[in-house]
CSV table of C-alpha atoms in Angstrom, one decimal:
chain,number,residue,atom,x,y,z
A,597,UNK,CA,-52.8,9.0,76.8
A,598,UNK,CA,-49.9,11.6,76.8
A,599,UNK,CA,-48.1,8.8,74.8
A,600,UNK,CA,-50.6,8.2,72.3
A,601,UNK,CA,-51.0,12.1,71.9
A,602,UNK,CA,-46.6,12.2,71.4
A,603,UNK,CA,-46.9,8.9,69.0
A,604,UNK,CA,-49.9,11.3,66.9
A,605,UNK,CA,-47.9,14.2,66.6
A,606,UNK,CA,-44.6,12.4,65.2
A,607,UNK,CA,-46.8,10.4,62.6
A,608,UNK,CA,-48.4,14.0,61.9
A,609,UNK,CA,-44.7,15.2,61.2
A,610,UNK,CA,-43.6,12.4,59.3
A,611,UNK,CA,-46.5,13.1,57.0
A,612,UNK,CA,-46.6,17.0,57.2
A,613,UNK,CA,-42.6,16.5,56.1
A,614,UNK,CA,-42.8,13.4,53.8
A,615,UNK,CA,-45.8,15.6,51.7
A,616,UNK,CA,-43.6,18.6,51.6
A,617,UNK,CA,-40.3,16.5,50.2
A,618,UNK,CA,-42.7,14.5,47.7
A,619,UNK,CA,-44.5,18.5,46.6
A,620,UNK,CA,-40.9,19.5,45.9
A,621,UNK,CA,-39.7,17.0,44.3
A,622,UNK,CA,-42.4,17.2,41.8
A,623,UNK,CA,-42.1,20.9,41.7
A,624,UNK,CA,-38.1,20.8,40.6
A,625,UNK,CA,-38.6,17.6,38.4
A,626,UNK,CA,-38.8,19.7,35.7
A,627,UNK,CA,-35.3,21.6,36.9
A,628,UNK,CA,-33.4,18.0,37.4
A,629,UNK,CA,-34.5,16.7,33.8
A,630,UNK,CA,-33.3,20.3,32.5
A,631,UNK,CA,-29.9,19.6,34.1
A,632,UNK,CA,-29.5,16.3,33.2
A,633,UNK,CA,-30.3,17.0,29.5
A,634,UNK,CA,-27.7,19.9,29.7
A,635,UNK,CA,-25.6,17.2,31.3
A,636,UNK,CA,-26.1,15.1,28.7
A,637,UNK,CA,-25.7,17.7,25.7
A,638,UNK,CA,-22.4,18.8,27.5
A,639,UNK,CA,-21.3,15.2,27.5
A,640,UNK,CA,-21.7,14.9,23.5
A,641,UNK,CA,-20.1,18.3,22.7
A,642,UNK,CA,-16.9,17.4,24.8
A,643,UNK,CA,-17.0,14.0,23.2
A,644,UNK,CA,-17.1,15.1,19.3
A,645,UNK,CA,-14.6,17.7,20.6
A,646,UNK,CA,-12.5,14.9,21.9
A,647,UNK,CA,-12.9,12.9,18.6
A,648,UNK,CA,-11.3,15.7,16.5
A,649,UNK,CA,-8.5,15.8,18.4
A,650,UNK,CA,-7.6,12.5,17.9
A,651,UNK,CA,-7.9,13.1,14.7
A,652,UNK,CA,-6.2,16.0,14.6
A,653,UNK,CA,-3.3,14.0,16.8
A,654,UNK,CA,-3.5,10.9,14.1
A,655,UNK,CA,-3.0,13.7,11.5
A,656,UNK,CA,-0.1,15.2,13.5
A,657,UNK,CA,1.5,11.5,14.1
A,658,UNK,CA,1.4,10.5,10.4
A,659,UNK,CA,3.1,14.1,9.0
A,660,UNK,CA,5.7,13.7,11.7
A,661,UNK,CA,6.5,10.3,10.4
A,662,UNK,CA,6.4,11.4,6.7
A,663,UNK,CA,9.0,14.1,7.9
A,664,UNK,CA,11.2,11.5,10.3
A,665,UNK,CA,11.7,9.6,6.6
A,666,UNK,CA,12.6,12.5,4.6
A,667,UNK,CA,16.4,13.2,4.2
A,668,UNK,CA,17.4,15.9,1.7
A,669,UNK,CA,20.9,14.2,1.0
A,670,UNK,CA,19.6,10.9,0.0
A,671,UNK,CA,18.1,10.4,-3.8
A,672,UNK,CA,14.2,9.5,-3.8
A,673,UNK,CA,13.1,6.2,-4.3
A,674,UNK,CA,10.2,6.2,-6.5
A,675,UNK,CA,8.6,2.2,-6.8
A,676,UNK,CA,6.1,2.1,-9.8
A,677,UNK,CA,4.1,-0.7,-8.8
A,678,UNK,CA,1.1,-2.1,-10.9
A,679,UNK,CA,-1.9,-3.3,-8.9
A,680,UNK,CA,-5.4,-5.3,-9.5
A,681,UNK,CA,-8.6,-5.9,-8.1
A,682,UNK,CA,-8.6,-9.3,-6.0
A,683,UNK,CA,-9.9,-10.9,-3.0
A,684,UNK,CA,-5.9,-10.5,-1.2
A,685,UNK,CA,-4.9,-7.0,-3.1
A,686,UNK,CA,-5.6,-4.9,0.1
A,687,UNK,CA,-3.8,-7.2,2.9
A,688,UNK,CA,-1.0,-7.2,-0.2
A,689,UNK,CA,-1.0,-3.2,0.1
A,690,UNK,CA,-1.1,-3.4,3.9
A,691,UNK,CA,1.7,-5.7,4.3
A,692,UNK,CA,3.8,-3.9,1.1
A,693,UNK,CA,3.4,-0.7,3.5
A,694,UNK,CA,4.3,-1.5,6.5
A,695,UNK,CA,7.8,-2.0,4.8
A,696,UNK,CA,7.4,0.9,3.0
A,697,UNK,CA,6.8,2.7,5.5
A,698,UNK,CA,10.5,2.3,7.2
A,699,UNK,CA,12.2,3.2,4.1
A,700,UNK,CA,13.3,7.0,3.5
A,701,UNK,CA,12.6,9.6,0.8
A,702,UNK,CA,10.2,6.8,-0.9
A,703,UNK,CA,7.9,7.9,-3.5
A,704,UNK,CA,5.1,5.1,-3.9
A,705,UNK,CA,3.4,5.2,-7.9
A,706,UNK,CA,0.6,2.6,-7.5
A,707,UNK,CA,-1.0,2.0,-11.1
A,708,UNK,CA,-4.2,0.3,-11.3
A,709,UNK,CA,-4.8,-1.9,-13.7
A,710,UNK,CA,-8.7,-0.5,-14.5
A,711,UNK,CA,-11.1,2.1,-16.0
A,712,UNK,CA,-10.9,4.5,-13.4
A,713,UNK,CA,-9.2,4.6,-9.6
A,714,UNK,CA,-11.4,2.5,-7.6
A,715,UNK,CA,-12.1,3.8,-3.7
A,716,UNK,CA,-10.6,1.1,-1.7
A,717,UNK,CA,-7.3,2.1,-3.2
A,718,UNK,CA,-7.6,5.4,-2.9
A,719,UNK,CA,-8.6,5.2,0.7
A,720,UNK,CA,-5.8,3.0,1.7
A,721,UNK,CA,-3.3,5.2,-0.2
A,722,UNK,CA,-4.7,8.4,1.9
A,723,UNK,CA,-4.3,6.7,5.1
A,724,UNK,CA,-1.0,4.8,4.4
A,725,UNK,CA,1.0,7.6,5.6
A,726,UNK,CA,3.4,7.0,2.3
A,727,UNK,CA,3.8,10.1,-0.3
A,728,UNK,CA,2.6,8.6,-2.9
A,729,UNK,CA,1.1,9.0,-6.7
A,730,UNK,CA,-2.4,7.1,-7.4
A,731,UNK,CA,-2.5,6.3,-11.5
A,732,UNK,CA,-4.7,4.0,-13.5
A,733,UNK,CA,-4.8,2.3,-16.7
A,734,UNK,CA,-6.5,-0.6,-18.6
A,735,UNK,CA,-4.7,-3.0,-19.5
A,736,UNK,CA,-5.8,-4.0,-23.8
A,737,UNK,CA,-8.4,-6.5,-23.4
A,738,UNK,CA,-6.4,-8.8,-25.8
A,739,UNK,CA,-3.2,-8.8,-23.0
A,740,UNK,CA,-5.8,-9.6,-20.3
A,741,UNK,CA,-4.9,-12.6,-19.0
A,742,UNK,CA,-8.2,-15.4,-18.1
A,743,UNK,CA,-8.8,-17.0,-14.9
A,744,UNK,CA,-7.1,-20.3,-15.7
A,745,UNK,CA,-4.1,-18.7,-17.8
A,746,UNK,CA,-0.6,-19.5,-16.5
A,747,UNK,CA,1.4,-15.9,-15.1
A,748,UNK,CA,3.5,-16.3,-18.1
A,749,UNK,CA,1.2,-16.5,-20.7
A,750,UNK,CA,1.0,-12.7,-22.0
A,751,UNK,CA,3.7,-9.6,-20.1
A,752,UNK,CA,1.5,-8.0,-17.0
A,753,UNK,CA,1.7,-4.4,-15.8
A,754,UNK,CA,3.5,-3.2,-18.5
A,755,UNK,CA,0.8,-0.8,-19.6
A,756,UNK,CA,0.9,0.6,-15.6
A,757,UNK,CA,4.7,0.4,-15.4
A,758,UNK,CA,4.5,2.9,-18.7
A,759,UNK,CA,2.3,4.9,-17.6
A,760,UNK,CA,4.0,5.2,-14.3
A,761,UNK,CA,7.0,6.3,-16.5
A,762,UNK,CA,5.5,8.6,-18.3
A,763,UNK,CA,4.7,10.6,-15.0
A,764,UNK,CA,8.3,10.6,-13.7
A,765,UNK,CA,8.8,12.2,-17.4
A,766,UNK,CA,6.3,14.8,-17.1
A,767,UNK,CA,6.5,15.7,-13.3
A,768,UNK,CA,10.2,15.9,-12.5
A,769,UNK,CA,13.0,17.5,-13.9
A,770,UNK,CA,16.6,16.3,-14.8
A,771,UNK,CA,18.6,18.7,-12.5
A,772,UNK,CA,16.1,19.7,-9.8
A,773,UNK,CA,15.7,15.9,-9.0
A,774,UNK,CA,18.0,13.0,-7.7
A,775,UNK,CA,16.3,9.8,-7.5
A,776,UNK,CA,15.8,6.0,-8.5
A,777,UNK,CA,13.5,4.0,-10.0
A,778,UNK,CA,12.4,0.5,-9.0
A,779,UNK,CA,9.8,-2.0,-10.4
A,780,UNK,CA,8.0,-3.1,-7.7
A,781,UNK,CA,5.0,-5.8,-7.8
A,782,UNK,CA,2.9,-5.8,-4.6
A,783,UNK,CA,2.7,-9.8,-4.4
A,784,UNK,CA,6.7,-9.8,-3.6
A,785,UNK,CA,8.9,-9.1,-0.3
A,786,UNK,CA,11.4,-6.8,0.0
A,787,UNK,CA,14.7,-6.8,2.5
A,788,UNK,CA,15.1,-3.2,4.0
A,789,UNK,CA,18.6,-3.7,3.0
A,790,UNK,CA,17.9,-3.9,-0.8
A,791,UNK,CA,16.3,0.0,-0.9
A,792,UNK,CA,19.7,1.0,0.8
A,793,UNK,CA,21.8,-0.8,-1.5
A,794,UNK,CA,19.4,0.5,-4.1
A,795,UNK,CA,20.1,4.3,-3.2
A,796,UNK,CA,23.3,4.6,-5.0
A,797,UNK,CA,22.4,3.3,-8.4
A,798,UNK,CA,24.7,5.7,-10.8
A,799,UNK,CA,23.4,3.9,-14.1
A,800,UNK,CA,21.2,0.3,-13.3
A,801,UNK,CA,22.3,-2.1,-10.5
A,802,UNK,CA,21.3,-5.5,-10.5
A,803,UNK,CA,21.3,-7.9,-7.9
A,804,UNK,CA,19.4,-11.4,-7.5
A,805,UNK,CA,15.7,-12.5,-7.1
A,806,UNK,CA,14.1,-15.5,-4.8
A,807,UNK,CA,11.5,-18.2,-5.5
A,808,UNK,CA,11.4,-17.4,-9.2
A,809,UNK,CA,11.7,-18.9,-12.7
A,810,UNK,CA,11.1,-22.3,-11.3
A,811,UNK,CA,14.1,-22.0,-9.0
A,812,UNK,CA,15.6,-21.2,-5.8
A,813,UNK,CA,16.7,-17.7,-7.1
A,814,UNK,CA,18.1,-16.3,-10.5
A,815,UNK,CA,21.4,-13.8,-10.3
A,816,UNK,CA,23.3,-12.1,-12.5
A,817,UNK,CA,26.8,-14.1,-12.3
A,818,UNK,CA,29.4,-11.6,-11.7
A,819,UNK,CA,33.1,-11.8,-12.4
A,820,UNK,CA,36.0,-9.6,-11.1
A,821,UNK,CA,32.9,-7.2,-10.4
A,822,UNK,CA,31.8,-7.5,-13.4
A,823,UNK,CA,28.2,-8.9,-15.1
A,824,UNK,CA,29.3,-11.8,-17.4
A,825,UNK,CA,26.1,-14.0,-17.7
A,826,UNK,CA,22.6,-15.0,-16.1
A,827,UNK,CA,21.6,-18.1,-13.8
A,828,UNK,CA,18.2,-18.3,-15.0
A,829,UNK,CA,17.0,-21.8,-16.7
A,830,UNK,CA,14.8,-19.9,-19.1
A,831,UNK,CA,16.7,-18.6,-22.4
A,832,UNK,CA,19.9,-17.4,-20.7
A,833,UNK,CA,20.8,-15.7,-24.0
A,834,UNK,CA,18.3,-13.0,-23.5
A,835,UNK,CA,20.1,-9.6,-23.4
A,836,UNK,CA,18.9,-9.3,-20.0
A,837,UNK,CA,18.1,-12.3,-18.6
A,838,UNK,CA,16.8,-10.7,-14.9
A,839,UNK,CA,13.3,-10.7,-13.4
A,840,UNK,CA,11.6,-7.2,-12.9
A,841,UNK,CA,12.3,-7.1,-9.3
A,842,UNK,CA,16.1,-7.5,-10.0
A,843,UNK,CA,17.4,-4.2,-11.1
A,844,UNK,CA,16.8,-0.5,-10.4
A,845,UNK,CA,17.4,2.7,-12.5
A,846,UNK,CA,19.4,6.0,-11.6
A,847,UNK,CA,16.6,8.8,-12.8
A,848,UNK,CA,18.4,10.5,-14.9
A,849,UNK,CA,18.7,7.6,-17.5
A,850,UNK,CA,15.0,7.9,-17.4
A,851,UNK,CA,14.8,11.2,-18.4
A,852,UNK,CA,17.2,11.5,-20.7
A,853,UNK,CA,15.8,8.4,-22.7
A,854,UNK,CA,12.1,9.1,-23.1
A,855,UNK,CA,11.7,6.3,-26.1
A,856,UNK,CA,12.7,3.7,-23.1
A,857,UNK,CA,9.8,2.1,-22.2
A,858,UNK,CA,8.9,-1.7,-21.8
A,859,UNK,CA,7.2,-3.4,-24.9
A,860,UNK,CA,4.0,-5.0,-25.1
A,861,UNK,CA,3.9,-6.5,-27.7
A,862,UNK,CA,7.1,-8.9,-26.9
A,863,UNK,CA,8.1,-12.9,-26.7
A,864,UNK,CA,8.1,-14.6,-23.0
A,865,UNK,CA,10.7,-14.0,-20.9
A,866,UNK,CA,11.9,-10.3,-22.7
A,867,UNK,CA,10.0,-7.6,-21.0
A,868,UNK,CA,12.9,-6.4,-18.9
A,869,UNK,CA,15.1,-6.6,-21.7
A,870,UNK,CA,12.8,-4.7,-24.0
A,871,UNK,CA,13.6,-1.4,-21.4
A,872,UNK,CA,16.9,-2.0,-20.6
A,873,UNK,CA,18.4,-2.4,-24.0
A,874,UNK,CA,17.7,1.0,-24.6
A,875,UNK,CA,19.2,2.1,-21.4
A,876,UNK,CA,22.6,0.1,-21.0
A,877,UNK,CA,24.6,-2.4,-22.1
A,878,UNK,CA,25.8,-5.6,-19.6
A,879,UNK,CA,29.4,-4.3,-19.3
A,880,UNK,CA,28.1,-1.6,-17.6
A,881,UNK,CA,25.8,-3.4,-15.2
A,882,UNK,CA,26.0,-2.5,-11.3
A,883,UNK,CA,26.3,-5.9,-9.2
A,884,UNK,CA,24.7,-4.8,-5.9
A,885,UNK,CA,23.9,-7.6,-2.9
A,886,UNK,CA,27.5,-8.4,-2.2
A,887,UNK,CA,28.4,-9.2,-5.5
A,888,UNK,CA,24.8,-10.4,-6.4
A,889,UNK,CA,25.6,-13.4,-3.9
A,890,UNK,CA,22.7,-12.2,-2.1
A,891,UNK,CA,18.8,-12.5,-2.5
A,892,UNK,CA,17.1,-9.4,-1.1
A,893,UNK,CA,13.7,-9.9,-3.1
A,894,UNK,CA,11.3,-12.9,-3.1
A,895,UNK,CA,8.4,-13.5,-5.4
A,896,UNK,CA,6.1,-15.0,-2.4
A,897,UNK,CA,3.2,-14.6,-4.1
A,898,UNK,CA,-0.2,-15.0,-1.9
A,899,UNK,CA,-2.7,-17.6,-1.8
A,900,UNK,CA,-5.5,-17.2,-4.2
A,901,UNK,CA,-8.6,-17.8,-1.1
A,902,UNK,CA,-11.2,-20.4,-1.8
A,903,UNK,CA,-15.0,-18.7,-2.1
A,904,UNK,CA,-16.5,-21.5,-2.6
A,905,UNK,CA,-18.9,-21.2,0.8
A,906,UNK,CA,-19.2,-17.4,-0.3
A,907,UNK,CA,-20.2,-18.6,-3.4
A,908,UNK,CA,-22.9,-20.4,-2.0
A,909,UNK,CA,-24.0,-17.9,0.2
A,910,UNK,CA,-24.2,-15.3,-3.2
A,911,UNK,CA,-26.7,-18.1,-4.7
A,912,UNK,CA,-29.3,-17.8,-1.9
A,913,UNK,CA,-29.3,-14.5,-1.9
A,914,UNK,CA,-27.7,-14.1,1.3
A,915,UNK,CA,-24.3,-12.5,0.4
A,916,UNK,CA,-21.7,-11.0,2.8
A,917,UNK,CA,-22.2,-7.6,3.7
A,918,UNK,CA,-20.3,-5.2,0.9
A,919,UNK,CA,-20.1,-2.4,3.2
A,920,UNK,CA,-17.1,-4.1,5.4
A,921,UNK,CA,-14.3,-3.7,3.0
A,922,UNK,CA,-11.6,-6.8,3.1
């Protein structure tokens, strides 16, 4: 009997105790919920808050690189570079800037070829980490070349490469500013060593160009440090028979020729001889790339990709999505 009263009394306990935890439980529910939403909002704050500093760190990384590739005793480097709307163009920009990027005191004019400067390049250029000037022009609907016609057909970029000369003209000044100026196409690949070489252009240097003109390379031939002729098998008699990724200009021959500019209106082959003939003559030609024994510069140009399955997918209706940029 005494047992049973004992084994009563604890299950009375158990109960009298298990009622009271479950009463407060539901009466600080309410506080625990509060908590854990302040918990919660705490948790967002600190993670936004977290987010702008690496943004602010990003930020901080990409002007400290701008300034580790500035150096106030070495002339600028400023590439005018014409560009189009194509499947490849960005991974062409991408891979174009990761050399870029290594080279110092480089000024980047990109010139699209269009109506008006379309947002994929102007998002790349403001996260590229380059300094760099964002132009456009149309090319003449009469110089645009079709989807089958050959590369040679009609002269590219020269409306973008005039336009990008016109800005050097208009932005900097003849003794504030030391620099050189390249004509750069962003379907080629450039050596480090060439913008070094480049650097100390005192008139135009000239060096030679890979994978181009149906050869190996074409070079000016040089004799007794001298420009004598061309290795080219197309017209060898032109004035200046070099491809545009074969020679660079000191600024000031820039500026102090403002009716330099390339022609559009020109016969195959004479683009680069329709700016340089106002600029220099051959005798006075700078052989850079160890005597222009060198190539420095390919013309690699990329793979047109096959649509053909996105093509399909664009006839049922069921194109890729346009928001994920390529």
């Amino acid at each position: 009997m005494v047992r049973l009263l004992s084994l009563r009394k604890l299950l009375l306990a158990y109960f009298v105790m298990s009622t009271g935890a479950l009463l407060w439980l539901i009466l600080n529910f309410g506080l625990f919920c509060n908590s854990s939403s302040r918990e919660e909002e705490t948790l967002l704050t600190k993670t936004r808050e977290l987010r702008r500093w690496e943004e602010r760190l990003a930020r901080k990384e990409r002007d400290l690189h701008k300034k580790s590739v500035l150096d106030s005793t070495l002339p600028t480097i400023y590439a005018i570079m014409p560009t189009h709307t194509r499947h490849v163009q960005k991974a062409e920009l991408t891979r174009l800037a990761q050399t870029f990027l290594h080279v110092k005191n480089f000024h980047w004019i990109l010139v699209e070829d269009s109506e008006s400067r379309t947002d994929l390049v102007t998002r790349f250029l403001a996260s590229c980490g380059i300094k760099y000037t964002h132009l456009n022009i149309k090319t003449p609907e009469d110089y645009q070349l079709k989807e089958t016609d050959p590369n040679w057909l009609k002269p590219r970029g020269v409306e973008q490469r005039n336009i990008g000369l016109q800005w050097l003209r208009e932005n900097l000044d003849m003794e504030r500013d030391r620099g050189v100026v390249y004509f750069a196409d962003d379907d080629n690949t450039y050596s480090l060593q060439l913008f070094d070489e480049m650097r100390s252009t005192r008139g135009v240097s000239v060096w030679p160009v890979g994978l181009v003109g149906g050869l190996r390379f074409e070079r000016p031939v040089v004799e007794h440090g001298k420009v004598v002729k061309w290795y080219t098998f197309w017209r060898p008699e032109r004035p200046f028979a070099i491809d545009m990724a074969g020679f660079a200009v000191n600024l000031r021959l820039i500026l102090e020729n403002p009716q330099a500019k390339f022609e559009l209106r020109v016969r195959r082959g004479y683009l680069e001889s329709s700016l340089l003939q106002h600029l220099i003559t051959m005798d006075d030609l700078e052989p850079l790339a160890d005597n222009c024994t060198k190539v420095l510069v390919w013309h690699t140009r990329t793979e047109k990709p096959k649509m053909k399955q996105e093509n399909k997918l664009i006839e049922y209706g069921r194109p890729s999505d346009p928001r994920i940029e390529v």
